[in-house]
XYZ file of C-alpha atoms in Angstrom:
354
model
C -31.645 39.903 -22.933
C -31.269 36.080 -23.179
C -30.871 34.157 -19.951
C -27.671 32.170 -19.412
C -28.130 28.411 -19.173
C -26.382 26.599 -16.337
C -23.758 24.252 -17.931
C -24.412 21.649 -15.252
C -28.035 21.354 -16.389
C -26.885 20.715 -19.978
C -24.434 18.007 -18.873
C -27.080 16.261 -16.760
C -29.623 16.410 -19.579
C -27.133 14.942 -22.053
C -26.207 12.173 -19.603
C -29.882 11.355 -19.095
C -30.472 11.100 -22.855
C -27.449 8.800 -23.279
C -28.637 6.596 -20.396
C -32.161 6.341 -21.826
C -30.775 5.448 -25.280
C -28.482 2.672 -24.081
C -30.986 1.361 -21.528
C -33.409 0.773 -24.403
C -30.911 -1.539 -26.152
C -31.266 -5.271 -25.431
C -28.780 -6.708 -22.937
C -26.249 -9.208 -24.247
C -27.365 -12.785 -23.730
C -25.553 -14.964 -21.213
C -25.054 -18.708 -21.056
C -27.412 -20.587 -18.763
C -26.861 -24.157 -17.569
C -29.848 -26.363 -16.715
C -29.409 -29.844 -15.250
C -31.888 -32.164 -16.990
C -31.123 -35.398 -15.144
C -28.552 -37.250 -13.054
C -28.234 -41.047 -13.190
C -26.298 -43.778 -11.408
C -23.894 -45.181 -14.002
C -22.771 -48.258 -12.061
C -25.634 -50.441 -13.349
C -27.749 -50.799 -16.477
C -31.061 -48.971 -16.640
C -34.239 -51.104 -16.692
C -35.028 -52.452 -20.165
C -37.472 -50.179 -21.973
C -36.334 -49.740 -25.542
C -33.125 -50.913 -27.169
C -31.088 -47.890 -28.309
C -29.232 -47.923 -31.616
C -25.427 -47.866 -31.624
C -25.508 -44.255 -32.893
C -27.472 -43.171 -29.804
C -24.944 -44.507 -27.304
C -22.321 -42.241 -25.694
C -19.218 -43.832 -24.112
C -18.003 -43.152 -20.584
C -15.199 -44.282 -18.285
C -15.098 -43.396 -14.582
C -12.446 -45.011 -12.428
C -12.651 -48.766 -13.066
C -16.209 -48.603 -14.438
C -17.169 -47.943 -18.048
C -20.085 -48.329 -20.425
C -22.525 -46.341 -22.536
C -25.505 -44.068 -21.969
C -28.031 -42.161 -24.070
C -28.938 -38.502 -24.196
C -32.183 -39.379 -22.416
C -30.355 -40.924 -19.446
C -30.532 -44.651 -20.211
C -27.368 -46.498 -19.091
C -26.330 -49.595 -21.094
C -23.509 -52.156 -21.197
C -21.913 -51.187 -17.886
C -18.771 -53.162 -17.054
C -15.856 -53.030 -14.628
C -12.232 -53.798 -15.406
C -9.296 -54.678 -13.128
C -6.491 -53.076 -15.172
C -7.127 -51.134 -18.391
C -9.913 -50.655 -20.928
C -10.099 -49.000 -24.340
C -13.523 -47.426 -24.905
C -14.719 -45.581 -28.022
C -18.088 -44.508 -29.359
C -18.657 -47.912 -30.971
C -16.417 -50.507 -29.280
C -14.615 -51.501 -26.109
C -11.847 -53.860 -25.058
C -10.614 -54.915 -21.622
C -6.974 -55.963 -21.350
C -4.136 -56.759 -18.960
C -0.366 -56.491 -19.175
C 0.303 -59.919 -20.731
C -2.863 -60.742 -22.692
C -2.147 -62.359 -26.060
C -5.795 -62.305 -27.145
C -8.053 -59.276 -26.551
C -11.754 -59.377 -27.385
C -13.448 -56.436 -29.136
C -17.047 -55.922 -27.998
C -19.532 -53.524 -29.605
C -21.318 -50.816 -27.632
C -24.412 -53.049 -27.737
C -22.482 -55.832 -25.999
C -21.849 -58.132 -28.974
C -18.466 -59.734 -29.743
C -16.883 -58.421 -32.964
C -13.565 -60.297 -32.988
C -10.208 -60.678 -31.272
C -6.859 -58.896 -31.328
C -4.610 -61.946 -31.435
C -1.369 -60.503 -30.059
C -0.053 -58.668 -27.019
C -0.150 -54.906 -26.701
C -2.237 -51.973 -25.568
C -5.371 -51.174 -27.616
C -6.067 -47.559 -28.570
C -9.581 -46.826 -29.885
C -10.539 -43.423 -31.313
C -14.018 -43.025 -32.829
C -14.251 -45.920 -35.342
C -10.457 -46.334 -35.639
C -8.487 -49.013 -33.806
C -4.771 -49.416 -33.081
C -2.543 -51.653 -30.999
C 0.487 -50.097 -29.310
C 3.049 -52.911 -29.383
C 5.224 -54.025 -26.435
C 8.359 -51.900 -26.052
C 6.575 -48.670 -26.977
C 8.345 -48.026 -30.304
C 5.858 -49.593 -32.753
C 2.134 -49.812 -33.409
C -0.362 -51.551 -35.689
C -3.564 -50.305 -37.290
C -6.422 -52.768 -36.893
C -9.573 -53.654 -38.784
C -12.976 -53.371 -37.126
C -12.705 -57.000 -36.025
C -9.098 -56.868 -34.796
C -6.998 -58.036 -37.762
C -3.708 -56.208 -38.369
C -3.946 -53.920 -41.409
C -0.442 -52.442 -41.265
C 2.400 -51.942 -38.794
C 5.012 -49.217 -38.370
C 8.200 -50.024 -36.465
C 10.661 -47.497 -35.090
C 13.668 -47.528 -32.756
C 12.571 -44.747 -30.372
C 9.482 -44.609 -28.116
C 6.170 -43.168 -29.261
C 5.443 -40.137 -27.051
C 2.365 -38.705 -28.829
C -0.314 -40.400 -30.918
C -3.634 -39.477 -32.490
C -5.784 -40.046 -35.575
C -8.563 -38.560 -37.667
C -10.549 -39.484 -40.753
C -7.574 -38.194 -42.748
C -4.928 -40.476 -41.272
C -2.689 -41.171 -38.287
C -0.020 -39.064 -36.587
C 2.752 -40.280 -34.272
C 5.374 -38.225 -32.421
C 8.550 -39.724 -31.003
C 11.070 -39.153 -28.234
C 13.723 -38.018 -30.734
C 11.505 -35.122 -31.879
C 10.341 -36.653 -35.162
C 6.749 -36.607 -36.445
C 5.320 -39.204 -38.839
C 1.978 -38.877 -40.625
C 0.374 -41.887 -42.317
C -2.481 -42.143 -44.788
C -5.214 -44.694 -44.191
C -3.231 -47.370 -46.040
C -0.243 -47.015 -43.721
C 1.984 -45.131 -46.173
C 4.091 -42.329 -44.666
C 2.666 -39.199 -46.268
C 4.792 -36.718 -44.308
C 7.754 -36.808 -41.952
C 9.361 -33.805 -40.296
C 11.324 -32.802 -37.203
C 10.332 -29.428 -35.680
C 13.659 -28.900 -33.789
C 14.270 -25.455 -32.278
C 14.644 -26.719 -28.690
C 17.595 -27.892 -26.607
C 15.997 -31.304 -26.020
C 13.840 -32.792 -28.760
C 10.655 -34.691 -27.848
C 7.051 -34.586 -29.102
C 4.656 -34.144 -26.156
C 1.390 -33.906 -28.093
C 0.182 -34.258 -31.680
C -3.049 -33.990 -33.667
C -4.207 -34.267 -37.269
C -7.009 -32.313 -38.920
C -10.045 -34.177 -40.223
C -8.894 -34.119 -43.850
C -5.270 -34.803 -42.916
C -3.919 -31.606 -44.468
C -2.875 -29.963 -41.179
C -0.903 -31.324 -38.260
C -0.029 -29.778 -34.917
C 2.345 -30.637 -32.088
C 3.805 -29.359 -28.832
C 7.491 -30.186 -28.834
C 10.772 -29.826 -27.030
C 12.222 -29.022 -23.637
C 14.080 -25.771 -22.985
C 12.425 -23.527 -25.580
C 9.234 -25.541 -25.814
C 6.994 -24.557 -28.678
C 3.777 -25.181 -30.567
C 3.979 -26.057 -34.256
C 1.274 -25.971 -36.941
C 2.264 -27.658 -40.189
C 0.654 -28.128 -43.598
C 1.111 -31.045 -45.937
C 3.216 -29.637 -48.766
C 5.826 -31.174 -51.051
C 9.145 -29.438 -51.550
C 8.503 -26.749 -48.934
C 8.891 -26.359 -45.193
C 5.683 -27.746 -43.680
C 5.602 -25.283 -40.744
C 3.075 -22.480 -41.303
C 2.909 -21.233 -37.683
C 5.109 -21.669 -34.629
C 5.173 -20.143 -31.178
C 7.578 -20.482 -28.256
C 5.731 -21.032 -24.970
C 6.458 -18.909 -21.895
C 5.928 -21.833 -19.517
C 6.869 -25.386 -20.322
C 5.718 -28.793 -19.157
C 7.232 -32.270 -19.237
C 3.814 -33.956 -19.430
C 2.065 -35.323 -22.485
C -0.458 -32.711 -23.653
C -3.771 -32.714 -25.490
C -4.180 -31.069 -28.918
C -7.434 -30.844 -30.868
C -8.671 -29.156 -34.055
C -12.089 -27.512 -34.010
C -14.871 -29.129 -36.035
C -14.650 -26.493 -38.752
C -10.829 -26.575 -38.601
C -10.645 -22.817 -38.048
C -9.002 -23.232 -34.608
C -6.454 -25.503 -33.018
C -6.578 -25.976 -29.247
C -3.549 -27.132 -27.324
C -2.811 -27.661 -23.649
C 0.344 -26.335 -22.057
C 1.368 -25.410 -18.541
C -1.452 -23.613 -16.688
C -3.210 -22.582 -19.909
C -5.100 -23.497 -23.055
C -3.615 -22.159 -26.283
C -5.991 -21.316 -29.137
C -4.607 -20.710 -32.618
C -6.802 -18.991 -35.189
C -5.580 -20.899 -38.234
C -6.777 -18.408 -40.856
C -5.320 -15.371 -39.091
C -2.179 -17.178 -37.811
C -2.737 -15.641 -34.384
C -3.007 -17.201 -30.937
C -4.469 -16.439 -27.545
C -3.906 -18.131 -24.207
C -6.569 -18.685 -21.567
C -5.467 -19.523 -18.008
C -6.711 -22.970 -16.954
C -6.110 -24.413 -13.512
C -4.524 -27.856 -13.396
C -3.829 -30.447 -16.095
C -6.150 -30.366 -19.116
C -7.781 -33.782 -19.618
C -10.455 -33.175 -22.255
C -11.535 -30.587 -24.847
C -15.114 -30.896 -26.157
C -16.952 -28.736 -28.716
C -20.702 -28.599 -29.367
C -21.666 -28.792 -33.028
C -24.381 -26.147 -33.257
C -23.516 -23.464 -30.706
C -19.730 -23.909 -31.009
C -19.312 -23.785 -27.256
C -16.083 -25.387 -26.042
C -15.680 -27.116 -22.674
C -12.313 -27.886 -21.083
C -11.974 -30.386 -18.240
C -8.896 -29.949 -16.042
C -7.730 -31.541 -12.803
C -5.785 -30.015 -9.934
C -5.291 -32.043 -6.738
C -8.731 -33.165 -5.537
C -10.755 -30.752 -7.715
C -11.947 -30.882 -11.293
C -12.633 -27.697 -13.275
C -14.862 -27.220 -16.328
C -13.973 -24.038 -18.228
C -16.375 -22.674 -20.838
C -15.640 -20.877 -24.123
C -18.323 -19.238 -26.251
C -17.992 -18.976 -30.040
C -14.872 -21.175 -29.960
C -12.506 -18.790 -28.157
C -14.296 -16.344 -25.806
C -13.816 -17.277 -22.162
C -17.085 -17.259 -20.173
C -16.105 -18.727 -16.821
C -15.817 -22.081 -15.083
C -17.305 -24.303 -12.416
C -15.582 -26.930 -10.269
C -16.311 -29.946 -8.104
C -14.519 -32.503 -5.951
C -14.301 -36.095 -7.232
C -12.062 -39.145 -7.400
C -12.684 -39.451 -11.157
C -14.533 -37.391 -13.756
C -15.153 -36.924 -17.482
C -16.996 -34.583 -19.832
C -18.457 -35.191 -23.265
C -20.998 -33.510 -25.546
C -23.762 -34.555 -27.906
C -25.700 -32.049 -29.989
C -25.730 -28.982 -27.703
C -25.822 -30.832 -24.369
C -22.916 -31.210 -21.961
C -22.547 -34.431 -19.964
C -20.503 -34.424 -16.762
C -19.452 -37.651 -15.057
C -18.452 -37.589 -11.408
C -17.498 -40.704 -9.408
C -20.567 -42.930 -9.982
C -23.017 -40.479 -11.587
C -23.561 -38.792 -14.939
C -25.493 -35.538 -15.369
C -26.891 -33.957 -18.502
C -26.589 -30.181 -18.595
C -28.319 -28.224 -21.356
C -26.879 -24.879 -22.419
C -28.935 -21.932 -23.597
C -28.501 -18.188 -24.005
C -30.892 -15.860 -22.185
């Protein structure tokens, strides 16, 4: 007569086999942050070798700005009493009533002068002058000459550019997109809110897609495509919480995602799937940076006396955050390294998966 087997023994044996099987599988890799160096950015590093302009990374902390390299060499440090425009290749210091503003390269050489009043806006290798009154702006050459000017009767409330053109949003809720010759290539008004205003705008690298956060009372995010004879809006979403601040919008490098700041969160739109997700972020979002190779995304936000750096893996998977106390801060990336500026120091943090 066969002996009966205790069911509990069978269950335990099965559980043991399952545990052994899954324990043998490799654990998922996690992000690791390693600080490579920290430097004082208030003075130039001792002369060793002269870096090329492509090696220099811009920074601005409080009333100090300049450039540094991935290896930790600080160059062309300067202070400014009022405002400064700083890009990867050029800088300009200006006041409220200057009628001549000098453009200086990241290597410290004069490139020319902006010979009229206004507020310079530099983005990568593109230069603009926001004209007094706030309704008009000019595109500038590399040496400061006016290439073209667009005049309007309402204030500019959002402005950005890319290799594909320039985008401007206005207080009346209108959006204008310009090609690189200054011709209006698209103009639309998202509407859909009780009070029309454009709080943030961005243009994709090729200029085919635009995005904006617009309106008060039924605030929403809009993604539009450049099309003739059709409604340009290809995705829109009403936001649960609204803000009256200007907000940051940025397309990912591969243009598969669009990131946008809104109240207490970062919105991420998957452009191909026309779907969004929202990741809670504490404070006001100041910067969104994406590494080229690993596609990690870093978000700098500010709340009271603390700064927060939130981390996304693979463009949209939240991995956590770290924070610190500072009077001023910035983040930027080069290759797969993250650089964090805090008060008077800059640190390089390398990211790896282990």
